[in-house]
Coordinates of C-alpha atoms and ligand atoms in Angstrom, one line a residue:
M136 CA 37.0 -11.2 133.5
L137 CA 36.1 -8.0 132.2
D138 CA 32.8 -6.2 133.7
A139 CA 30.1 -5.7 131.0
E140 CA 30.2 -2.2 131.4
V141 CA 33.6 -2.1 130.1
R142 CA 32.8 -3.7 127.0
E143 CA 29.7 -1.3 126.5
L144 CA 32.2 1.2 126.9
M145 CA 34.3 0.3 124.3
Q146 CA 31.6 -1.2 122.0
P147 CA 31.9 2.0 119.6
F148 CA 35.8 1.4 118.7
V149 CA 34.5 -2.4 117.6
L150 CA 33.9 -2.5 113.8
S151 CA 31.4 -4.5 112.3
D152 CA 31.9 -7.1 109.8
Y153 CA 28.6 -4.5 107.6
Q154 CA 31.0 -1.4 108.8
V155 CA 34.2 -2.4 107.5
Q156 CA 32.5 -3.9 104.3
E157 CA 31.0 -0.1 104.1
V158 CA 34.5 1.9 105.0
Y159 CA 36.0 -0.4 102.5
S160 CA 33.7 0.4 99.4
R161 CA 33.8 3.9 100.4
F162 CA 38.0 4.1 100.8
C163 CA 37.6 2.1 97.0
L164 CA 35.3 4.8 95.6
E165 CA 37.5 7.8 96.9
V166 CA 40.4 6.3 96.0
A167 CA 38.8 5.7 92.7
R168 CA 37.6 9.8 92.7
G169 CA 40.9 10.9 93.5
L170 CA 42.9 9.5 90.4
K171 CA 40.2 10.9 88.0
R172 CA 40.6 14.2 86.8
S173 CA 36.8 15.1 86.8
T174 CA 36.9 14.1 90.3
H175 CA 39.9 15.1 92.2
P176 CA 39.0 18.4 93.4
Q177 CA 36.2 17.4 95.9
A178 CA 37.9 13.6 96.1
N179 CA 39.4 13.3 99.8
V180 CA 42.0 10.7 98.9
K181 CA 43.9 12.7 96.2
C182 CA 46.6 9.9 95.2
F183 CA 49.1 11.8 93.7
P184 CA 51.2 10.8 91.4
T185 CA 55.3 10.5 92.5
Y186 CA 57.2 10.8 89.2
V187 CA 59.0 7.6 90.4
Q188 CA 58.3 5.1 88.3
D189 CA 60.9 2.7 88.1
L190 CA 61.3 0.4 91.3
P191 CA 65.1 -0.8 92.0
T192 CA 67.2 -3.9 90.2
G193 CA 68.9 -4.0 93.6
D194 CA 72.4 -3.0 91.6
E195 CA 72.3 0.4 92.1
M196 CA 75.6 1.8 93.3
G197 CA 76.8 5.1 94.7
K198 CA 76.7 7.6 97.8
Y199 CA 73.6 9.9 98.2
L200 CA 72.7 12.6 100.9
A201 CA 69.1 11.9 102.2
L202 CA 66.7 14.4 104.4
D203 CA 63.4 13.1 106.5
L204 CA 61.3 15.0 107.2
G205 CA 58.0 14.3 108.2
G206 CA 58.0 12.8 112.3
T207 CA 59.1 13.3 115.5
N208 CA 62.3 13.7 114.6
F209 CA 64.4 15.2 111.3
R210 CA 67.1 13.0 109.9
V211 CA 70.2 13.2 107.6
L212 CA 71.6 10.3 105.8
L213 CA 74.1 9.4 104.1
V214 CA 73.8 6.1 102.2
S215 CA 75.8 4.4 100.1
L216 CA 74.3 1.9 97.7
K217 CA 76.8 -1.0 96.7
G218 CA 74.8 -3.0 94.4
H219 CA 73.8 -6.7 95.0
H220 CA 70.7 -5.5 97.2
D221 CA 73.0 -4.2 99.9
A222 CA 73.4 -0.9 101.0
T223 CA 74.9 0.9 104.4
V224 CA 73.8 4.2 106.4
D225 CA 74.9 6.3 108.1
S226 CA 72.7 8.7 109.8
Q227 CA 72.3 11.5 112.4
I228 CA 69.3 12.3 114.5
Y229 CA 68.0 16.0 115.3
A230 CA 65.6 16.8 117.2
V231 CA 62.6 19.8 115.3
P232 CA 62.4 22.4 118.4
K233 CA 58.6 22.6 119.2
D234 CA 58.9 26.4 118.1
L235 CA 60.4 25.5 114.6
M236 CA 57.1 23.5 113.8
V237 CA 55.0 26.6 113.6
G238 CA 57.7 29.0 112.8
S239 CA 58.2 30.7 109.5
G240 CA 59.2 28.1 106.7
V241 CA 62.7 30.1 106.1
Q242 CA 63.3 29.0 109.4
L243 CA 62.9 25.8 109.3
F244 CA 64.5 25.2 106.2
D245 CA 67.5 27.1 107.6
H246 CA 67.7 25.0 110.3
I247 CA 67.4 22.2 107.8
A248 CA 70.3 23.3 106.0
G249 CA 72.2 24.2 108.8
C250 CA 72.3 20.3 110.1
L251 CA 73.0 19.5 106.7
A252 CA 76.2 21.5 106.3
K253 CA 77.0 20.3 110.0
F254 CA 76.6 16.2 108.9
V255 CA 78.7 17.0 105.7
E256 CA 81.6 18.8 107.6
K257 CA 81.7 15.8 110.3
H258 CA 82.1 13.5 107.5
D259 CA 84.7 15.4 105.8
M260 CA 82.4 15.8 102.0
K261 CA 82.1 19.0 101.8
T262 CA 83.9 19.9 98.4
A263 CA 82.3 16.3 97.4
Y264 CA 79.0 16.3 94.5
L265 CA 76.3 14.9 96.7
P266 CA 73.3 14.7 94.9
L267 CA 70.7 14.5 98.0
G268 CA 66.8 12.7 98.0
F269 CA 64.3 14.9 100.5
T270 CA 61.9 13.0 102.1
F271 CA 59.1 15.3 103.3
S272 CA 56.2 13.5 104.4
F273 CA 53.6 15.8 103.8
P274 CA 51.1 16.0 101.1
C275 CA 52.5 17.2 98.2
V276 CA 51.3 17.6 94.6
Q277 CA 54.6 16.6 92.7
L278 CA 55.3 18.5 89.4
G279 CA 58.0 16.1 88.2
L280 CA 60.6 14.4 90.6
K281 CA 62.2 17.1 92.5
E282 CA 59.3 19.6 92.2
G283 CA 56.5 19.5 95.4
I284 CA 54.2 22.1 96.5
L285 CA 52.9 21.6 99.9
V286 CA 49.4 21.1 99.5
R287 CA 48.6 21.5 103.7
W288 CA 51.1 21.0 106.8
T289 CA 49.8 17.8 108.7
K290 CA 50.8 16.0 112.4
G291 CA 51.6 19.3 114.5
F292 CA 53.4 20.7 112.0
D293 CA 51.9 24.7 110.6
C294 CA 55.1 27.0 109.5
A295 CA 54.4 29.9 107.5
G296 CA 55.3 30.7 103.8
V297 CA 55.3 27.2 102.7
E298 CA 51.8 25.5 101.7
G299 CA 51.6 26.3 98.5
E300 CA 55.5 26.9 97.9
D301 CA 57.9 24.2 95.9
V302 CA 59.6 22.6 99.2
G303 CA 62.7 21.3 96.6
R304 CA 63.0 25.3 95.8
M305 CA 62.8 26.0 99.8
L306 CA 65.2 23.4 101.0
H307 CA 67.8 24.4 97.4
E308 CA 67.5 28.3 98.3
A309 CA 68.6 27.7 102.3
I310 CA 71.3 25.8 101.1
Q311 CA 72.7 27.9 98.3
R312 CA 72.7 30.9 101.3
R313 CA 74.9 29.4 103.3
G314 CA 76.6 28.5 100.2
D315 CA 79.4 26.5 102.3
A316 CA 78.3 22.8 100.5
D317 CA 78.2 21.0 97.0
I318 CA 74.5 19.6 97.2
A319 CA 71.7 18.9 95.0
V320 CA 68.3 18.1 95.3
V321 CA 67.8 15.7 92.7
A322 CA 64.3 14.3 94.2
I323 CA 61.6 14.9 96.7
L324 CA 59.5 12.2 97.9
N325 CA 57.0 10.9 100.8
D326 CA 58.2 8.2 103.2
T327 CA 55.8 5.8 102.2
T328 CA 57.0 5.9 98.6
G329 CA 60.8 5.5 100.6
T330 CA 59.5 2.5 102.3
L331 CA 58.4 1.2 98.9
M332 CA 61.4 1.6 97.2
S333 CA 63.4 0.3 100.1
C334 CA 61.6 -3.3 100.3
A335 CA 61.2 -3.8 96.4
H336 CA 64.8 -3.3 96.6
R337 CA 65.0 -6.4 98.4
N338 CA 61.8 -7.9 97.5
A339 CA 60.7 -7.3 93.7
D340 CA 57.0 -8.4 94.5
C341 CA 56.6 -5.1 96.3
R342 CA 53.7 -3.1 95.0
V343 CA 52.1 -1.1 98.3
G344 CA 54.5 1.0 100.6
V345 CA 52.5 2.1 103.9
I346 CA 53.8 4.2 107.3
V347 CA 51.5 3.5 110.1
G348 CA 53.8 6.2 112.7
T349 CA 53.2 10.0 114.2
G350 CA 50.9 9.6 110.4
C351 CA 49.4 7.5 109.0
N352 CA 49.9 7.0 104.8
A353 CA 50.5 4.5 101.9
C354 CA 51.3 4.2 98.6
Y355 CA 51.0 2.1 96.0
V356 CA 52.4 1.3 92.1
E357 CA 49.5 2.3 89.7
D358 CA 49.2 1.4 85.4
V359 CA 49.9 4.8 84.0
E360 CA 46.5 4.8 81.8
N361 CA 44.8 4.8 85.7
V362 CA 46.5 8.2 86.7
D363 CA 44.7 11.2 84.9
L364 CA 47.0 13.7 86.6
L365 CA 50.8 12.3 85.6
R366 CA 51.7 14.2 82.4
A367 CA 50.9 12.9 79.3
D368 CA 55.2 12.7 78.1
F369 CA 55.3 10.6 81.3
K370 CA 52.7 7.7 80.1
K371 CA 54.7 7.1 77.2
S372 CA 57.6 5.1 77.7
K373 CA 57.0 3.4 81.4
R374 CA 53.6 1.4 82.4
S375 CA 53.2 2.7 86.2
V376 CA 53.8 5.3 88.3
I377 CA 53.5 5.1 92.4
V378 CA 50.7 7.1 93.5
N379 CA 50.6 8.9 96.9
A380 CA 47.7 8.0 98.2
E381 CA 47.6 10.5 101.3
W382 CA 44.7 8.5 102.3
G383 CA 44.9 10.7 105.9
A384 CA 42.4 13.1 104.9
F385 CA 39.8 10.2 103.9
G386 CA 37.0 10.9 105.8
E387 CA 36.6 14.5 105.4
G388 CA 33.5 14.1 103.4
G389 CA 31.8 12.5 105.6
Q390 CA 32.5 9.0 104.3
L391 CA 33.5 8.0 108.3
D392 CA 31.2 9.7 110.1
F393 CA 29.4 6.5 110.5
V394 CA 31.8 4.9 112.4
R395 CA 33.2 7.6 114.4
T396 CA 32.7 8.1 118.2
E397 CA 32.2 11.0 120.3
Y398 CA 36.1 10.8 121.2
D399 CA 37.6 11.0 117.5
R400 CA 35.0 14.5 117.3
E401 CA 36.8 15.8 120.4
V402 CA 40.3 14.5 119.4
D403 CA 39.9 16.5 116.0
E404 CA 38.2 19.6 117.7
K405 CA 40.9 19.6 119.7
S406 CA 43.7 19.7 116.6
I407 CA 45.6 22.4 115.4
N408 CA 43.8 21.5 112.0
R409 CA 40.1 20.6 112.9
A410 CA 37.6 18.6 110.4
E411 CA 41.2 17.7 108.4
Q412 CA 43.1 14.1 108.1
L413 CA 40.1 11.9 110.0
F414 CA 41.3 8.3 108.7
E415 CA 45.0 9.7 110.1
K416 CA 43.4 10.8 113.3
M417 CA 41.8 7.4 113.9
T418 CA 44.6 5.4 112.7
A419 CA 48.2 7.3 113.3
G420 CA 50.2 7.4 117.0
M421 CA 50.1 11.4 116.9
Y422 CA 46.5 10.8 118.4
L423 CA 46.0 7.2 119.4
G424 CA 47.0 7.6 123.3
N425 CA 44.7 10.7 122.9
L426 CA 42.3 8.8 122.5
V427 CA 42.7 6.5 125.0
R428 CA 43.3 9.1 127.7
L429 CA 39.6 10.4 126.5
V430 CA 37.9 6.6 126.9
L431 CA 40.1 6.9 129.9
L432 CA 38.4 9.8 131.3
R433 CA 34.9 8.4 130.7
A434 CA 35.6 5.5 132.5
L435 CA 36.8 7.3 135.5
E436 CA 33.8 9.2 135.4
R437 CA 31.6 5.7 135.4
K438 CA 33.4 4.0 137.8
L439 CA 34.2 1.6 135.7
I440 CA 38.3 1.8 136.7
F441 CA 40.0 2.1 140.2
K442 CA 36.8 1.4 141.3
Q443 CA 38.6 0.7 145.1
S444 CA 40.2 4.3 144.6
S445 CA 39.1 7.5 146.2
R446 CA 41.4 9.4 144.2
R447 CA 39.8 9.0 141.2
P448 CA 39.1 12.8 140.6
E449 CA 42.8 13.5 141.2
F450 CA 43.8 11.4 138.3
A451 CA 41.0 12.6 135.9
G452 CA 42.6 15.8 136.5
V453 CA 45.8 14.5 135.4
L454 CA 44.3 13.2 132.3
Q455 CA 42.6 16.5 131.9
R456 CA 45.4 18.9 132.1
N457 CA 47.7 17.1 129.2
E458 CA 46.3 16.1 126.0
E459 CA 49.6 13.9 125.5
V460 CA 50.3 12.3 128.8
F461 CA 49.1 8.8 127.7
E462 CA 51.9 8.3 125.6
T463 CA 50.8 6.3 122.2
R464 CA 53.7 3.7 122.9
Y465 CA 52.1 2.6 126.7
I466 CA 49.6 1.5 124.5
S467 CA 52.1 -1.0 122.6
E468 CA 53.6 -1.5 126.6
I469 CA 50.6 -2.4 128.2
E470 CA 49.5 -5.0 125.3
D471 CA 52.6 -6.4 125.6
D472 CA 51.9 -7.1 128.8
S473 CA 51.8 -10.8 130.9
F474 CA 48.9 -11.5 132.8
P475 CA 48.7 -11.4 135.7
E476 CA 51.7 -9.5 136.7
F477 CA 51.0 -6.8 134.5
A478 CA 54.9 -5.4 135.3
S479 CA 54.6 -2.6 132.6
T480 CA 51.1 -2.0 133.1
R481 CA 51.2 -1.0 136.9
K482 CA 54.3 0.9 136.2
I483 CA 52.6 3.2 134.0
V484 CA 49.9 3.8 136.2
R485 CA 52.1 4.8 139.2
N486 CA 54.1 7.4 136.8
L487 CA 50.6 8.8 135.7
F488 CA 48.6 8.2 138.8
G489 CA 51.1 8.0 141.6
L490 CA 49.2 4.7 142.4
E491 CA 50.6 1.9 143.5
K492 CA 48.9 -0.9 143.9
A493 CA 46.4 -1.2 140.5
S494 CA 44.5 -4.1 140.7
V495 CA 44.2 -6.8 138.0
E496 CA 41.1 -5.8 137.2
D497 CA 42.3 -2.7 136.5
C498 CA 44.9 -3.6 134.7
Q499 CA 42.7 -6.1 132.4
T500 CA 40.2 -3.0 132.1
L501 CA 43.0 -0.7 131.0
R502 CA 44.4 -3.2 128.6
Y503 CA 41.7 -3.7 127.3
I504 CA 40.3 0.2 126.0
C505 CA 44.4 0.0 124.4
E506 CA 43.2 -2.9 122.3
C507 CA 40.3 -1.7 121.1
V508 CA 41.7 1.7 120.2
A509 CA 45.0 0.1 118.5
K510 CA 43.0 -2.9 117.2
R511 CA 39.8 -0.5 115.4
A512 CA 43.4 1.6 113.9
A513 CA 45.2 -1.7 112.8
T514 CA 41.6 -2.6 110.7
L515 CA 41.2 0.8 109.2
V516 CA 44.5 0.3 108.1
A517 CA 44.2 -3.0 107.0
I518 CA 40.9 -1.4 104.7
G519 CA 42.8 0.5 102.9
V520 CA 46.1 -1.6 102.3
S521 CA 42.9 -4.1 101.0
G522 CA 41.7 -1.4 98.7
L523 CA 45.1 -0.9 97.1
V524 CA 46.5 -4.4 96.9
N525 CA 43.5 -5.0 95.2
R526 CA 44.1 -2.7 92.4
T527 CA 47.2 -3.5 92.1
S528 CA 47.7 -5.7 88.7
N529 CA 50.1 -8.4 90.1
R530 CA 49.1 -11.6 91.6
R531 CA 51.9 -11.4 94.1
V532 CA 52.0 -8.0 96.3
I533 CA 54.2 -7.9 99.2
V534 CA 53.3 -4.7 101.4
G535 CA 56.1 -3.2 102.5
M536 CA 55.6 -1.4 106.2
D537 CA 56.8 1.0 108.5
G538 CA 56.3 3.5 111.4
S539 CA 56.6 3.2 115.5
V540 CA 52.6 1.7 116.3
Y541 CA 52.9 -0.6 113.1
R542 CA 57.1 -1.4 114.3
Y543 CA 56.7 -1.8 118.6
H544 CA 52.6 -2.7 118.7
P545 CA 52.7 -6.3 119.6
K546 CA 50.0 -7.1 118.1
F547 CA 49.0 -4.4 115.0
D548 CA 50.5 -6.6 112.1
A549 CA 48.2 -9.3 113.5
Y550 CA 45.2 -7.5 113.7
M551 CA 45.9 -5.7 110.3
R552 CA 46.4 -9.6 108.6
Q553 CA 42.6 -10.7 110.0
T554 CA 41.3 -7.8 108.2
L555 CA 43.5 -8.5 104.9
Q556 CA 42.3 -12.0 105.0
K557 CA 38.7 -11.0 104.7
L558 CA 39.2 -8.3 102.0
V559 CA 41.8 -9.1 99.6
K560 CA 40.6 -10.5 96.6
A561 CA 40.8 -14.7 96.5
D562 CA 43.3 -15.0 93.5
K563 CA 45.8 -12.4 94.8
E564 CA 48.8 -13.7 97.2
W565 CA 49.9 -11.0 99.8
D566 CA 52.7 -10.7 102.3
I567 CA 53.2 -7.7 104.4
M568 CA 57.1 -6.9 105.5
L569 CA 58.9 -5.0 107.5
S570 CA 60.5 -2.0 105.9
E571 CA 64.1 -1.1 106.9
D572 CA 65.0 2.9 106.5
G573 CA 62.6 3.2 103.7
S574 CA 63.2 7.1 104.5
G575 CA 66.9 7.0 104.0
R576 CA 67.7 3.9 102.1
G577 CA 64.4 4.8 99.9
A578 CA 65.3 8.3 99.4
A579 CA 68.9 7.4 98.0
L580 CA 67.0 4.5 96.0
V581 CA 64.5 7.0 94.2
A582 CA 67.7 9.3 93.9
A583 CA 69.5 6.6 92.1
V584 CA 66.8 5.4 90.0
A585 CA 66.0 8.7 88.7
S586 CA 69.7 9.3 87.7
K587 CA 70.0 6.1 85.9
S588 CA 66.5 6.3 83.6
K589 CA 68.0 9.9 82.8
Ligands
LIG440 C1 51.4 12.7 105.7 C2 51.9 11.9 105.1 C3 52.8 10.8 105.4 C4 52.7 10.3 106.9 C5 53.5 9.2 107.4 C6 50.7 12.4 107.3 O1 50.4 13.2 108.0 O2 50.1 13.5 105.0 O3 52.7 12.2 103.8 O4 53.1 9.8 104.5 O5 51.3 11.4 107.1 O6 54.7 10.2 108.1

């Protein structure tokens, strides 16, 4: 049985029906403001047009390179589109050292071009002409398919000299500086666009792409008439365009203050991008573990957990010393654990605090804390998804999803569905589909449909 006091501690994370409705209305309003030219500058859900206007048909063919930068790792991929909705992907993961994440932009792009050159050499393709799709998962103003001006860094990146610059050009220049491969950057895309495209490759009804990983964001297919910022010449022959919502920034105008907790405020205050990406800080993998860590500290202080142990101050010290000590993946492991053994939970507690025998009650308390933090994240994500699904003109809408939190959390999908059921309009038929390598396959597909429509 859970302590009433533990329930009370977590109450601020439990969204009431009224709060869910209110966040939903405020979110929809921000999307509408982001799309309108007159309100766009003040809106915090920017809704950037991506210039991707064709969804894949499944018959795309050819070999494409893809780069994926935007999470914990950086990847280079070789994607072979084979027609018949089929593709194979060969990829290599490279770490992005912490100092590169906050160094100079030129250094970052030189590193990327270096990895690319090694990859091409390894695959014996140094002399081949290769079109490349660059999945760059940060907020960008796109001026066309291959030009993306970085608006701001997120997710712990902060390289000098890139904000306000065209990342397509920076990558192109880094490749030119080396001069050892014939690679053309043909498209810049967000990971959400990649997710939507890779799901649409399999299921033609996909209209929304969502990432809940290190960061959190979504894109969707919008009618061109509603997208003021799309250049007029792109409205003539095509009816729709993918819009990158960049919903991570939702709340920067105070819209979420009525649901943000003291823990959310602390996460924000200690972050390198204060007052920015507030919705993302309540939903994404980069922050969820930290939220649990802060709640645990409060639970220790109030003697709501590890009551039997005299080492509570020592445990608090462990949690205080390192913001990243409670990893987000623990939330998934703990929620996946079985009662009353709690084997994974006990292992996590042992590794963190050196506590051999966490009681069943301790494990239940810890699980409840994780559950409340994850469920709130899933509810918020589903509020945003509902807003986008309701905006699309299709009756049947598939939502393509990816990201480590969505993928590995045992209940994230189920939590999301509960909220979607409440908010998606009754005349819509919807489902969620897991994306297969959106950042790679999706990038190749964007590059392929772009060359097809030329
Ligand atoms: C970025 C988005 C991206 C998301 C998921 C956010 O921090 O602003 O562009 O799609 O992370 O990777």
